[in-house]
């Protein structure tokens, strides 16, 4: 053991610990959020955390025999003379314990000659061995009973234990499978349940990094990075919910979306090749009485893929066309890629060039790579001026009538080889390069786009991005990129959206029906069922694949698809309430059961069920040909949404699920809002609202605002408390009245009767009519 000595200084919630060779800093932000920092003279800019997150906290620091102990009301941290860090919760349960042994690599060393033989048969031999390219590593001991969640958009299953991952934003066109280590987003946060005790670790370092969640050894897990300061946050909390809430407090929460953003959206690469095709799609939605809030325009609407242009050969009068669609209730979301075509006659390129707004080669020339427009330059989004410039140009699309902006290819993706890590970019106030900024390229583009839309419209911006970093949830919804029309990808949707939700991304979705490959009638049907509570609800597909609009497979698929879109619209007020709640507690809308029932060991590896808020449990069919499945119901009683049959929890039940049935269960004694079915969500306030009681009694808080702008931040919203007591006493109370008008009538559907409450303007009260 070391004969080192350890000393400390304690100043304003910052404890600096020294041994003979090194220094480590603990900064207490909250009783259960503590930063661990070691300065390696690298950038201290955080892209994930905005503003001051530190509050005044009571704490003690004491020197014990062999270590320094820092205690808050929630956590106890012991740092020994080797600067090893051990974290315990308030009752002394170990949460995060530095591993004292040596790592034992499982990597076999194979010489080049043998690699060549293996490759010649077509096997992959990775040359990009992130895990051996380590600048520093953080190794923590692992318990037999320890599960891992979070980590963003990784492939595979809900519980990340036993797998390894990289954090390096990357456009991966091959079918995403569980052995992939990285996709488009890097969200270096992990949540653990160690012997049932929750904690989190957030590594705020944008450089390439690696997570080994116990693949290499059953004795430890580790994080390593190729560069950057050692900079991580210990997240405590008495429940997994509290830990997640702390993470989203730190990195930010999804802002309230506009209400229409929760409605159905249709997309396809190729629609915007002609106005006629777009019109035809919109008309079909109307003809078949399918709701449609937005149609997404992929890259085809631009002039030779030049960003901020409209091809007027395809769209003669884009503004008129978009206004016309808008008047029918359909919005348009055009796409933007980062690549700006290298074209001396193109104003955006000229302007960017003149102002020095593009990423550069180390020799100072503009860095060029090929993307859709051909040879292109790449905006240097880490420069605040570039973000403002980009944001201002977004006005061009908004002035044409765009209701939001879709941003893609921002990993950044390139056609002629990966962008070299030496490419020069700006890190806010200092020069840097892609090596540091790759993982925040999409984040900064999303932020620029969000700010541009917000200042141009004053409305809640709709941005949808493919690449992201921790914190991007403050600016943009996300989709999971290019999935395929494959059953395993439908299966993966559940853990992937669940872990994204835990990682702060409450507003997320997958390409319904699958992007690449050809969908089938059964797959499309099961996909719309399984995804019907997905916060982002968008069907999108690639250029070259078979059509997958709801009507293309005939009457059966169409009517099931319509039935589920109806169901979605009934639940939109509930989803909106979940979002209003999320802005306060930072908990995801779509969530794995383990979040709500973190003390139930049965749900820790549950990959094919999810919950929506606290009250709805969904158990989709995600296997080809299956029409019956087992459903695990956690503690409590549950009501089948369709039949009303009641089931006891902590139990597996068998349910029939023929092709038109999505098993949905409502927690016994819930009151839920039940929205009206509409084909387009109106921006006019609703005059009435219906609530349904599931069970015998319940209580529900409902949120209402204009669904469009930011006035709710100034208190312009209403809260309604709807209650049915165990004696059957029903009441509706307006508990916050900041928004006019309030509902004129509120209907409450009880199992055996329907009550109508009328608003009395004078007394500001509801009473049974
Ligand atoms: O290289 O814009 O993930 O949604 O349709 C393909 C065309 C580029 C990838 C996106 C996809 C989009 C497609 N894009």
XYZ file of C-alpha atoms and ligand atoms in Angstrom:
783
model
C 0.000 0.000 0.000
C 1.052 3.530 -0.541
C 2.978 5.408 2.066
C 1.590 8.578 0.539
C 0.067 11.230 2.678
C -3.066 13.118 1.835
C -3.900 16.740 2.579
C -6.854 18.902 1.724
C -8.100 22.458 1.449
C -11.763 23.219 1.806
C -13.112 26.401 0.273
C -16.718 27.215 -0.658
C -17.885 23.663 -1.265
C -14.742 22.850 -3.170
C -12.394 20.385 -1.558
C -8.946 20.122 -3.092
C -7.127 16.926 -2.208
C -3.396 16.412 -2.693
C -1.120 13.480 -2.328
C 2.585 13.667 -3.179
C 2.041 13.545 -6.953
C -1.481 14.550 -7.764
C -4.451 16.753 -7.055
C -8.133 15.931 -7.180
C -11.003 18.309 -6.670
C -14.439 17.552 -5.286
C -17.054 20.223 -5.869
C -20.380 19.943 -4.102
C -23.187 21.277 -6.278
C -26.077 19.727 -4.396
C -26.114 17.273 -1.486
C -26.430 14.503 -4.092
C -24.462 15.988 -7.018
C -20.705 16.106 -6.578
C -18.150 16.804 -9.280
C -14.825 14.974 -9.363
C -12.221 16.901 -11.314
C -8.559 16.583 -12.166
C -7.061 19.316 -14.271
C -5.111 18.105 -17.296
C -4.891 21.592 -18.752
C -7.619 20.909 -21.278
C -10.657 22.973 -22.136
C -13.000 23.630 -19.245
C -15.968 24.530 -21.430
C -18.954 22.312 -20.756
C -21.401 21.819 -23.588
C -23.765 19.788 -21.455
C -24.176 22.056 -18.449
C -25.404 25.607 -18.781
C -25.472 28.162 -16.023
C -24.596 27.768 -12.382
C -25.930 24.546 -10.916
C -24.404 25.007 -7.489
C -26.518 25.717 -4.434
C -25.483 26.311 -0.887
C -25.070 22.920 0.752
C -24.322 21.807 4.311
C -21.341 19.452 4.408
C -18.439 18.279 6.521
C -14.892 17.374 5.654
C -12.846 15.386 8.140
C -9.459 13.794 8.016
C -9.481 10.185 9.162
C -6.548 7.836 9.528
C -6.052 6.896 5.913
C -8.505 9.050 4.091
C -10.450 12.272 3.876
C -14.179 11.990 4.314
C -16.659 14.420 2.752
C -20.240 14.093 3.906
C -23.474 15.719 2.780
C -27.007 14.790 3.775
C -27.114 12.363 0.836
C -23.607 11.093 0.172
C -20.414 10.170 1.930
C -17.224 10.249 -0.112
C -13.929 8.875 1.098
C -10.720 9.696 -0.737
C -7.613 7.773 0.257
C -3.975 8.660 -0.080
C -3.816 7.146 -3.565
C -6.709 9.490 -4.452
C -9.071 6.564 -4.849
C -12.665 7.658 -4.449
C -15.361 5.652 -2.655
C -18.960 6.761 -2.499
C -21.632 5.627 -0.031
C -25.234 6.683 0.342
C -26.591 8.299 3.500
C -27.159 4.934 5.175
C -23.705 3.616 4.346
C -24.501 1.454 1.324
C -21.581 1.356 -1.078
C -22.483 2.949 -4.418
C -19.289 3.661 -6.330
C -16.042 2.114 -5.130
C -12.760 2.635 -6.943
C -11.269 -0.663 -8.033
C -7.864 -1.328 -6.448
C -6.612 -4.114 -8.719
C -5.143 -4.037 -12.197
C -7.300 -4.329 -15.302
C -7.065 -7.690 -17.071
C -7.474 -7.127 -20.766
C -9.363 -9.826 -22.666
C -7.943 -8.617 -25.939
C -5.820 -11.236 -27.603
C -2.852 -9.827 -29.402
C -2.918 -11.043 -32.965
C -0.127 -10.172 -35.352
C -0.711 -8.441 -38.677
C -0.181 -11.596 -40.700
C -2.939 -13.399 -38.860
C -5.234 -10.376 -38.987
C -4.805 -10.473 -42.743
C -5.851 -14.107 -42.937
C -8.921 -13.492 -40.813
C -9.878 -10.465 -42.894
C -9.401 -12.287 -46.161
C -12.308 -14.534 -45.285
C -14.435 -11.431 -44.770
C -14.364 -11.204 -40.978
C -14.029 -7.875 -39.320
C -10.899 -7.099 -37.391
C -11.291 -3.777 -35.734
C -8.474 -1.334 -36.251
C -10.245 1.308 -34.238
C -9.550 -0.128 -30.839
C -10.842 2.658 -28.647
C -10.371 0.755 -25.479
C -6.629 0.469 -25.799
C -6.186 4.109 -26.663
C -6.405 5.391 -23.127
C -5.291 8.693 -21.723
C -6.898 8.126 -18.373
C -9.305 5.589 -16.998
C -11.719 5.391 -14.120
C -12.149 1.828 -12.878
C -14.890 0.976 -10.375
C -15.601 -2.290 -8.682
C -18.569 -4.314 -9.762
C -20.959 -6.344 -7.644
C -22.693 -9.525 -8.694
C -25.983 -7.726 -8.285
C -25.326 -4.572 -10.272
C -27.199 -3.403 -13.370
C -26.538 -0.515 -15.736
C -28.843 1.811 -17.644
C -28.649 5.018 -19.648
C -25.721 5.640 -22.024
C -27.934 7.300 -24.622
C -28.764 5.723 -27.971
C -26.752 2.525 -27.707
C -27.986 -0.617 -29.445
C -28.965 -3.818 -27.702
C -30.843 -4.405 -24.487
C -32.078 -2.354 -21.580
C -29.494 -3.507 -19.047
C -26.057 -2.526 -20.325
C -24.139 -4.815 -18.008
C -21.666 -7.050 -19.814
C -21.339 -4.850 -22.890
C -18.831 -2.265 -24.028
C -19.503 1.026 -25.746
C -17.709 3.930 -27.321
C -18.657 7.558 -27.266
C -17.918 8.826 -30.726
C -20.727 10.221 -32.874
C -20.847 8.257 -36.055
C -23.174 7.611 -39.003
C -23.505 3.846 -39.108
C -25.374 2.647 -42.208
C -25.123 -1.077 -41.476
C -28.060 -2.649 -39.617
C -27.659 -1.588 -35.992
C -27.031 -4.650 -33.860
C -26.245 -5.266 -30.223
C -22.487 -5.594 -30.729
C -22.191 -2.066 -32.137
C -20.364 0.164 -29.737
C -21.495 3.548 -31.010
C -24.090 5.296 -33.132
C -24.939 8.943 -33.778
C -25.113 10.263 -30.242
C -22.739 10.397 -27.281
C -24.401 10.751 -23.927
C -21.752 9.616 -21.456
C -24.046 9.065 -18.511
C -24.612 5.719 -16.794
C -26.984 4.766 -14.037
C -26.330 1.854 -11.752
C -28.354 -0.225 -9.342
C -25.825 -1.748 -6.982
C -27.504 -4.336 -4.769
C -30.633 -2.337 -5.434
C -29.070 1.028 -4.511
C -29.228 3.644 -7.278
C -26.537 6.048 -8.420
C -25.309 7.737 -11.574
C -22.038 8.828 -13.129
C -21.865 11.516 -15.777
C -18.547 11.928 -17.570
C -18.544 15.415 -19.067
C -15.740 14.981 -21.548
C -16.386 15.377 -25.286
C -13.285 13.501 -26.402
C -13.653 9.924 -27.581
C -14.304 7.699 -24.634
C -15.095 4.122 -23.803
C -17.375 2.343 -21.358
C -16.802 -1.244 -20.342
C -19.789 -2.280 -18.285
C -18.281 -5.474 -16.990
C -17.486 -7.121 -20.296
C -13.791 -7.419 -19.568
C -14.222 -8.631 -16.026
C -16.928 -9.466 -13.501
C -14.900 -7.520 -10.935
C -14.976 -4.008 -12.356
C -16.445 -1.640 -14.913
C -14.549 1.272 -16.345
C -14.626 4.476 -18.311
C -11.641 5.672 -20.303
C -11.010 8.685 -22.488
C -8.387 9.482 -25.097
C -7.948 13.054 -23.884
C -9.506 15.820 -21.783
C -9.685 16.604 -18.103
C -10.856 13.986 -15.671
C -14.301 15.411 -15.098
C -17.194 13.416 -13.791
C -20.253 13.909 -11.634
C -21.412 11.578 -8.916
C -25.201 11.480 -8.915
C -26.973 10.266 -5.826
C -30.621 9.989 -4.862
C -32.831 7.750 -2.781
C -34.490 6.250 -5.874
C -33.563 5.794 -9.513
C -36.078 8.554 -10.207
C -34.222 10.925 -7.905
C -30.904 10.071 -9.575
C -32.317 10.711 -13.075
C -33.882 13.912 -11.847
C -30.468 15.042 -10.620
C -28.927 14.267 -13.991
C -31.520 16.311 -15.868
C -31.208 19.114 -13.324
C -27.520 19.216 -14.245
C -27.756 18.899 -18.048
C -31.207 20.364 -18.613
C -34.704 19.218 -19.365
C -36.729 18.939 -22.521
C -38.681 22.178 -22.882
C -42.434 21.886 -23.299
C -43.199 21.025 -26.928
C -45.986 22.647 -28.909
C -49.018 20.437 -28.657
C -49.084 19.510 -32.350
C -45.551 18.102 -32.038
C -47.091 15.185 -30.146
C -49.321 14.344 -33.095
C -48.645 12.129 -36.069
C -45.945 12.993 -38.590
C -45.245 11.455 -41.965
C -41.917 11.494 -43.719
C -40.114 9.887 -46.597
C -36.921 10.577 -48.423
C -38.202 11.419 -51.906
C -41.586 13.057 -51.131
C -40.176 16.490 -51.766
C -38.941 15.604 -55.241
C -42.245 17.004 -56.439
C -45.052 19.164 -55.148
C -47.548 16.728 -56.673
C -46.222 13.865 -54.575
C -46.437 15.886 -51.375
C -49.952 16.973 -52.273
C -50.937 13.398 -53.045
C -49.721 12.188 -49.655
C -51.492 14.970 -47.799
C -54.696 14.314 -49.761
C -54.587 10.612 -48.972
C -54.365 11.347 -45.255
C -57.489 13.467 -45.566
C -59.260 10.917 -47.759
C -58.602 8.109 -45.281
C -59.369 10.262 -42.234
C -55.937 9.773 -40.766
C -54.564 12.539 -38.583
C -51.530 14.397 -39.894
C -49.722 17.250 -38.183
C -46.578 17.512 -40.260
C -44.892 16.219 -43.344
C -41.104 16.204 -43.411
C -39.197 17.383 -46.485
C -35.990 15.466 -47.006
C -32.992 16.785 -48.970
C -34.790 16.798 -52.333
C -36.493 20.215 -51.953
C -33.208 22.140 -52.203
C -31.374 23.340 -55.300
C -28.645 20.742 -55.727
C -28.728 20.095 -51.961
C -27.701 23.679 -51.180
C -28.885 24.517 -47.691
C -31.250 27.504 -47.345
C -32.584 27.217 -50.912
C -35.860 25.995 -52.459
C -35.858 24.329 -55.836
C -38.547 26.294 -57.652
C -38.611 23.783 -60.493
C -40.094 21.398 -57.961
C -42.002 23.964 -55.879
C -43.049 26.962 -57.975
C -44.266 29.038 -55.057
C -43.019 27.339 -51.926
C -44.481 29.934 -49.580
C -47.899 29.671 -51.155
C -47.768 25.885 -51.120
C -46.704 25.679 -47.490
C -49.367 28.181 -46.488
C -51.930 26.198 -48.361
C -50.921 23.023 -46.514
C -50.928 24.908 -43.229
C -54.466 26.110 -43.852
C -55.424 22.441 -44.099
C -53.700 21.760 -40.794
C -50.499 20.218 -42.170
C -47.114 21.684 -41.333
C -43.846 21.246 -43.215
C -40.512 20.372 -41.602
C -37.653 20.779 -44.088
C -34.263 19.196 -43.526
C -30.873 20.900 -43.284
C -27.504 19.184 -43.438
C -24.377 20.920 -42.187
C -22.443 20.598 -45.473
C -22.426 23.866 -47.458
C -21.759 23.316 -51.149
C -18.421 24.607 -52.362
C -19.756 26.865 -55.067
C -18.435 30.345 -55.730
C -21.839 31.468 -56.957
C -23.668 30.399 -53.818
C -24.207 33.139 -51.249
C -24.137 30.935 -48.141
C -20.783 29.502 -49.171
C -19.393 32.929 -50.078
C -20.546 34.415 -46.815
C -19.176 31.562 -44.699
C -15.882 31.767 -46.551
C -15.547 35.508 -46.155
C -16.306 35.398 -42.461
C -14.081 32.421 -41.755
C -17.044 30.371 -40.515
C -15.993 26.979 -41.876
C -13.860 24.279 -40.290
C -10.273 24.410 -41.515
C -7.325 22.231 -42.286
C -4.325 22.692 -39.990
C -2.707 24.781 -42.780
C -5.559 27.296 -42.574
C -7.355 26.363 -45.813
C -11.046 25.484 -45.671
C -11.629 21.799 -45.008
C -13.603 20.171 -47.819
C -15.241 16.754 -47.948
C -17.990 15.333 -50.106
C -21.596 15.053 -48.913
C -24.918 15.320 -50.766
C -24.186 18.652 -52.517
C -20.791 17.339 -53.672
C -17.687 19.016 -52.302
C -18.740 20.966 -49.251
C -17.474 23.063 -46.371
C -18.608 22.525 -42.768
C -19.771 25.313 -40.469
C -17.677 25.662 -37.343
C -20.622 25.388 -34.912
C -18.420 25.620 -31.829
C -17.969 29.304 -32.662
C -20.862 31.298 -31.123
C -20.839 33.701 -34.113
C -21.296 30.784 -36.495
C -24.259 29.590 -34.465
C -25.845 33.037 -34.663
C -25.176 33.198 -38.411
C -26.728 29.776 -38.964
C -29.673 30.617 -36.738
C -30.369 33.783 -38.677
C -30.390 31.895 -41.951
C -33.007 29.521 -40.546
C -35.393 32.444 -40.907
C -35.321 31.797 -44.658
C -37.131 28.498 -44.150
C -39.442 29.867 -41.466
C -40.441 32.779 -43.694
C -41.461 30.245 -46.321
C -43.743 28.702 -43.736
C -41.654 25.887 -42.266
C -42.940 24.839 -38.833
C -39.626 23.453 -37.663
C -36.306 22.163 -38.941
C -34.909 18.673 -39.236
C -31.112 18.455 -38.983
C -29.193 15.442 -40.209
C -25.659 14.279 -41.096
C -24.297 16.221 -38.131
C -22.057 13.552 -36.572
C -20.605 14.992 -38.869
C -21.029 12.392 -41.631
C -18.894 12.614 -44.768
C -18.592 10.528 -47.937
C -14.847 10.667 -48.662
C -13.493 9.170 -45.487
C -14.010 10.369 -41.933
C -13.242 13.955 -41.137
C -9.703 13.925 -39.682
C -9.404 14.653 -35.982
C -6.947 17.475 -36.729
C -9.580 19.528 -38.557
C -9.555 22.925 -36.873
C -12.709 24.101 -35.139
C -13.599 26.523 -32.402
C -14.299 25.552 -28.814
C -16.340 28.632 -27.827
C -13.481 31.012 -27.049
C -10.444 29.046 -28.127
C -9.099 27.152 -31.083
C -9.538 23.415 -31.033
C -10.187 20.541 -33.382
C -12.546 17.751 -34.315
C -10.882 15.439 -31.846
C -12.451 17.472 -29.071
C -15.568 18.653 -30.894
C -16.833 15.690 -32.927
C -19.283 14.665 -30.232
C -20.748 18.151 -29.879
C -20.926 19.062 -33.566
C -24.586 18.041 -33.774
C -25.261 19.513 -30.330
C -24.003 22.918 -31.402
C -25.889 22.723 -34.698
C -29.087 21.873 -32.790
C -28.531 24.753 -30.403
C -27.948 27.170 -33.299
C -31.099 25.969 -35.040
C -33.189 26.123 -31.863
C -32.062 29.653 -31.045
C -32.638 30.751 -34.654
C -36.197 29.431 -34.672
C -36.968 30.808 -31.229
C -35.865 34.313 -32.062
C -37.587 34.284 -35.460
C -40.949 32.947 -34.278
C -41.236 33.317 -30.518
C -42.832 29.875 -30.523
C -41.505 26.682 -28.969
C -39.061 25.504 -31.637
C -39.317 22.156 -33.321
C -35.861 20.826 -34.110
C -35.206 17.152 -34.793
C -31.570 16.077 -34.805
C -29.705 12.849 -35.463
C -26.446 13.627 -33.666
C -26.420 14.767 -30.048
C -24.403 15.063 -26.858
C -25.494 15.169 -23.229
C -27.679 18.257 -22.878
C -28.930 18.428 -26.473
C -32.369 17.617 -25.060
C -32.694 21.332 -24.237
C -32.865 22.168 -27.947
C -34.142 19.300 -29.929
C -36.142 16.160 -30.242
C -34.200 13.244 -31.649
C -34.771 10.188 -33.725
C -32.636 7.082 -33.583
C -31.348 7.394 -37.155
C -31.311 4.820 -39.891
C -32.916 1.728 -38.477
C -34.190 -0.947 -40.822
C -37.515 -2.612 -41.461
C -36.467 -5.618 -39.408
C -38.132 -7.233 -36.404
C -34.980 -6.923 -34.268
C -35.129 -3.170 -34.836
C -38.724 -3.010 -33.702
C -37.627 -4.986 -30.625
C -34.719 -2.645 -30.013
C -36.956 0.419 -30.091
C -38.176 -0.304 -26.553
C -34.810 -0.474 -24.727
C -33.322 2.223 -26.956
C -36.065 4.773 -26.289
C -36.120 3.729 -22.627
C -32.410 4.348 -22.170
C -32.590 7.592 -24.142
C -35.339 8.698 -21.792
C -33.217 7.886 -18.755
C -30.370 9.786 -20.429
C -32.419 13.003 -20.534
C -33.979 12.601 -23.955
C -37.679 12.511 -23.131
C -38.655 13.582 -26.612
C -37.482 10.845 -28.948
C -38.697 8.371 -31.523
C -37.662 5.830 -34.125
C -38.484 5.709 -37.820
C -41.802 3.861 -37.614
C -41.974 1.036 -40.145
C -38.188 1.120 -40.446
C -35.988 3.348 -42.602
C -33.954 1.000 -44.795
C -35.127 -2.362 -46.142
C -38.697 -3.195 -47.112
C -41.322 -3.263 -44.421
C -44.101 -5.852 -44.376
C -47.779 -5.388 -43.556
C -47.355 -7.210 -40.265
C -44.205 -5.348 -39.269
C -45.708 -1.949 -40.055
C -48.837 -2.860 -38.075
C -46.919 -4.033 -35.017
C -44.620 -1.020 -35.279
C -47.396 1.567 -35.195
C -48.942 -0.311 -32.261
C -45.683 -0.601 -30.313
C -44.717 3.012 -31.006
C -48.096 4.601 -30.408
C -46.960 6.122 -27.094
C -43.560 7.096 -28.467
C -43.165 10.797 -27.648
C -42.097 11.501 -31.235
C -44.448 9.708 -33.630
C -43.011 9.737 -37.140
C -43.129 7.204 -39.962
C -40.052 7.689 -42.136
C -38.381 5.619 -44.819
C -35.542 5.651 -47.280
C -35.579 6.569 -50.930
C -35.156 3.116 -52.393
C -37.516 1.035 -50.257
C -41.126 -0.044 -50.697
C -43.842 2.431 -49.726
C -44.953 2.321 -46.105
C -47.766 4.835 -45.784
C -50.685 3.515 -43.716
C -52.865 2.698 -46.724
C -50.445 0.868 -49.010
C -51.169 -2.614 -47.652
C -54.940 -2.451 -47.960
C -57.898 -2.220 -45.661
C -56.785 -4.329 -42.698
C -53.506 -2.541 -42.071
C -55.136 0.814 -42.758
C -57.937 0.323 -40.268
C -55.599 -0.938 -37.538
C -53.242 1.955 -38.201
C -56.153 4.371 -37.950
C -57.426 2.746 -34.766
C -54.052 3.332 -33.089
C -53.739 6.890 -34.325
C -57.125 7.487 -32.725
C -55.807 5.978 -29.501
C -52.761 8.253 -29.675
C -54.929 11.327 -29.997
C -57.008 10.291 -26.996
C -53.768 10.195 -25.030
C -52.254 13.454 -26.280
C -53.458 15.473 -23.250
C -51.913 12.809 -20.993
C -48.631 12.953 -22.923
C -48.711 16.731 -22.747
C -49.268 16.521 -18.986
C -46.301 14.153 -18.765
C -44.170 16.728 -20.581
C -45.360 19.508 -18.275
C -44.376 17.292 -15.359
C -41.047 16.432 -17.006
C -40.080 20.103 -17.167
C -40.326 20.020 -13.348
C -38.961 16.605 -12.338
C -36.875 15.769 -15.421
C -38.245 12.238 -15.664
C -38.891 10.718 -19.075
C -42.354 10.273 -20.577
C -41.638 6.829 -22.033
C -39.720 4.859 -19.440
C -38.591 1.377 -18.547
C -40.424 -0.313 -15.666
C -37.218 -0.243 -13.650
C -37.557 3.526 -13.283
C -40.959 3.269 -11.596
C -40.216 0.030 -9.729
C -36.509 0.144 -8.963
C -36.903 -2.221 -6.017
C -38.498 -4.950 -8.147
C -35.768 -7.300 -9.368
C -38.166 -8.727 -11.982
C -38.061 -5.612 -14.142
C -34.318 -5.026 -14.274
C -33.898 -6.873 -17.560
C -37.327 -6.271 -19.050
C -36.857 -5.472 -22.734
C -40.339 -5.733 -24.183
C -42.532 -3.571 -21.981
C -42.488 0.108 -21.175
C -44.453 2.649 -19.186
C -45.790 6.066 -20.044
C -45.488 8.213 -16.965
C -46.568 6.367 -13.834
C -49.985 5.103 -14.884
C -49.786 3.307 -18.245
C -48.034 0.038 -19.002
C -47.571 -1.072 -22.609
C -46.607 -4.590 -23.673
C -46.390 -4.622 -27.470
C -45.963 -7.598 -29.741
C -42.505 -7.293 -31.255
C -42.099 -10.829 -32.622
C -43.126 -11.843 -36.098
C -46.154 -14.118 -36.061
C -46.846 -13.821 -32.351
C -50.438 -13.342 -31.159
C -50.138 -14.150 -27.485
C -47.532 -13.059 -24.978
C -46.718 -12.975 -21.331
C -46.822 -9.614 -19.596
C -45.167 -8.821 -16.300
C -47.267 -6.504 -14.170
C -45.440 -4.905 -11.239
C -46.843 -4.262 -7.780
C -50.427 -2.934 -7.597
C -53.533 -3.757 -9.572
C -53.880 -3.216 -13.280
C -56.809 -2.797 -15.653
C -56.746 -3.980 -19.232
C -57.493 -0.831 -21.241
C -59.643 -2.697 -23.751
C -61.602 -5.160 -21.618
C -61.493 -3.520 -18.199
C -60.418 -6.852 -16.690
C -58.454 -6.388 -13.476
C -55.158 -8.173 -12.759
C -53.068 -8.364 -9.637
C -49.471 -7.218 -9.932
C -46.092 -8.782 -9.174
C -47.220 -11.400 -11.566
C -46.846 -12.635 -15.127
C -50.054 -12.942 -17.080
C -50.737 -14.340 -20.519
C -52.604 -12.064 -22.899
C -54.064 -12.631 -26.328
C -52.848 -10.103 -28.848
C -54.192 -10.761 -32.317
C -52.845 -8.514 -35.050
C -55.090 -5.573 -34.132
C -54.361 -5.611 -30.401
C -51.755 -3.734 -28.417
C -51.827 -4.851 -24.779
C -52.162 -1.731 -22.596
C -52.749 -1.704 -18.834
C -53.800 1.188 -16.656
C -52.802 1.285 -13.045
C -55.875 0.694 -10.906
C -57.454 3.864 -9.518
C -56.154 6.287 -12.098
C -57.876 9.289 -13.566
C -56.614 10.118 -17.045
C -57.535 12.854 -19.491
C -59.097 11.522 -22.656
C -58.519 13.820 -25.627
C -60.856 14.201 -28.541
C -59.965 12.645 -31.818
C -59.105 15.305 -34.403
C -57.401 15.065 -37.766
C -55.256 18.128 -37.018
C -54.447 19.612 -33.645
C -55.872 23.079 -33.416
C -54.057 26.080 -32.000
C -57.371 27.285 -30.606
C -57.878 26.454 -26.929
C -60.139 23.505 -26.206
C -63.481 24.368 -24.665
C -63.960 21.044 -22.956
C -61.913 18.204 -21.565
C -62.879 14.671 -20.704
C -61.392 12.594 -17.898
C -61.877 8.890 -17.343
C -61.703 7.073 -14.077
C -60.055 3.643 -14.158
C -61.007 1.910 -10.925
C -63.003 3.340 -8.027
C -61.172 6.432 -6.935
C -58.265 8.565 -7.977
C -56.747 11.949 -8.295
C -55.138 13.685 -11.247
C -53.432 17.002 -11.954
C -54.009 18.331 -15.454
C -52.043 21.124 -17.125
C -53.365 23.500 -19.766
C -51.773 26.354 -21.680
C -51.893 27.724 -25.215
C -49.721 24.864 -26.484
C -47.651 27.146 -28.688
C -45.531 29.903 -27.155
C -43.519 30.679 -24.009
C -46.179 32.608 -22.081
C -46.491 29.692 -19.685
C -43.121 30.748 -18.340
C -44.869 33.906 -17.160
C -47.527 31.915 -15.368
C -50.031 31.733 -18.216
C -51.265 28.236 -17.565
C -54.046 26.492 -15.697
C -53.906 23.515 -13.392
C -56.927 21.366 -12.715
C -57.239 18.906 -9.898
C -59.699 16.128 -10.661
C -60.568 13.856 -7.765
C -62.874 10.967 -7.026
C -62.726 9.960 -3.374
C -63.161 6.425 -2.079
C -66.686 7.492 -1.112
C -67.372 8.282 -4.754
C -67.289 12.055 -4.198
C -66.186 13.675 -7.519
C -64.742 17.164 -7.834
C -62.870 19.410 -10.235
C -60.841 22.345 -8.911
C -58.919 24.983 -10.748
C -55.743 25.248 -8.699
C -53.880 27.710 -10.892
C -55.639 30.115 -13.189
C -53.205 32.014 -15.380
C -54.528 31.221 -18.808
C -57.784 32.289 -20.414
C -60.068 30.738 -21.340
C -60.489 27.825 -18.963
C -62.531 24.790 -20.012
C -66.225 25.589 -20.113
C -67.203 22.021 -19.445
C -65.324 19.133 -17.958
C -66.693 15.654 -18.421
C -65.826 12.907 -16.033
C -66.509 9.349 -17.104
C -67.004 7.051 -14.139
C -67.475 3.310 -14.623
C -71.251 3.640 -14.411
C -72.059 7.273 -15.187
C -70.833 10.407 -16.828
C -70.693 13.697 -14.912
C -70.608 17.130 -16.488
C -68.927 19.934 -14.588
C -69.675 23.463 -15.671
C -67.423 26.424 -15.031
C -68.903 29.264 -13.084
C -67.097 32.383 -14.314
C -68.058 34.474 -11.283
C -66.968 32.115 -8.530
C -64.170 30.550 -10.594
C -65.511 27.151 -9.661
C -66.678 23.993 -11.300
C -69.860 22.329 -10.252
C -71.902 19.437 -11.551
C -74.329 20.706 -14.187
O -27.253 9.473 -46.085
O -31.412 12.834 -46.158
O -30.874 9.431 -41.273
O -33.421 10.037 -42.212
O -33.737 10.351 -45.003
C -28.624 9.548 -45.899
C -31.519 11.493 -46.487
C -28.948 10.925 -45.364
C -29.947 10.062 -43.370
C -31.074 10.234 -42.414
C -32.363 9.873 -43.107
C -32.557 10.752 -44.325
C -31.364 10.600 -45.262
N -30.131 10.913 -44.556
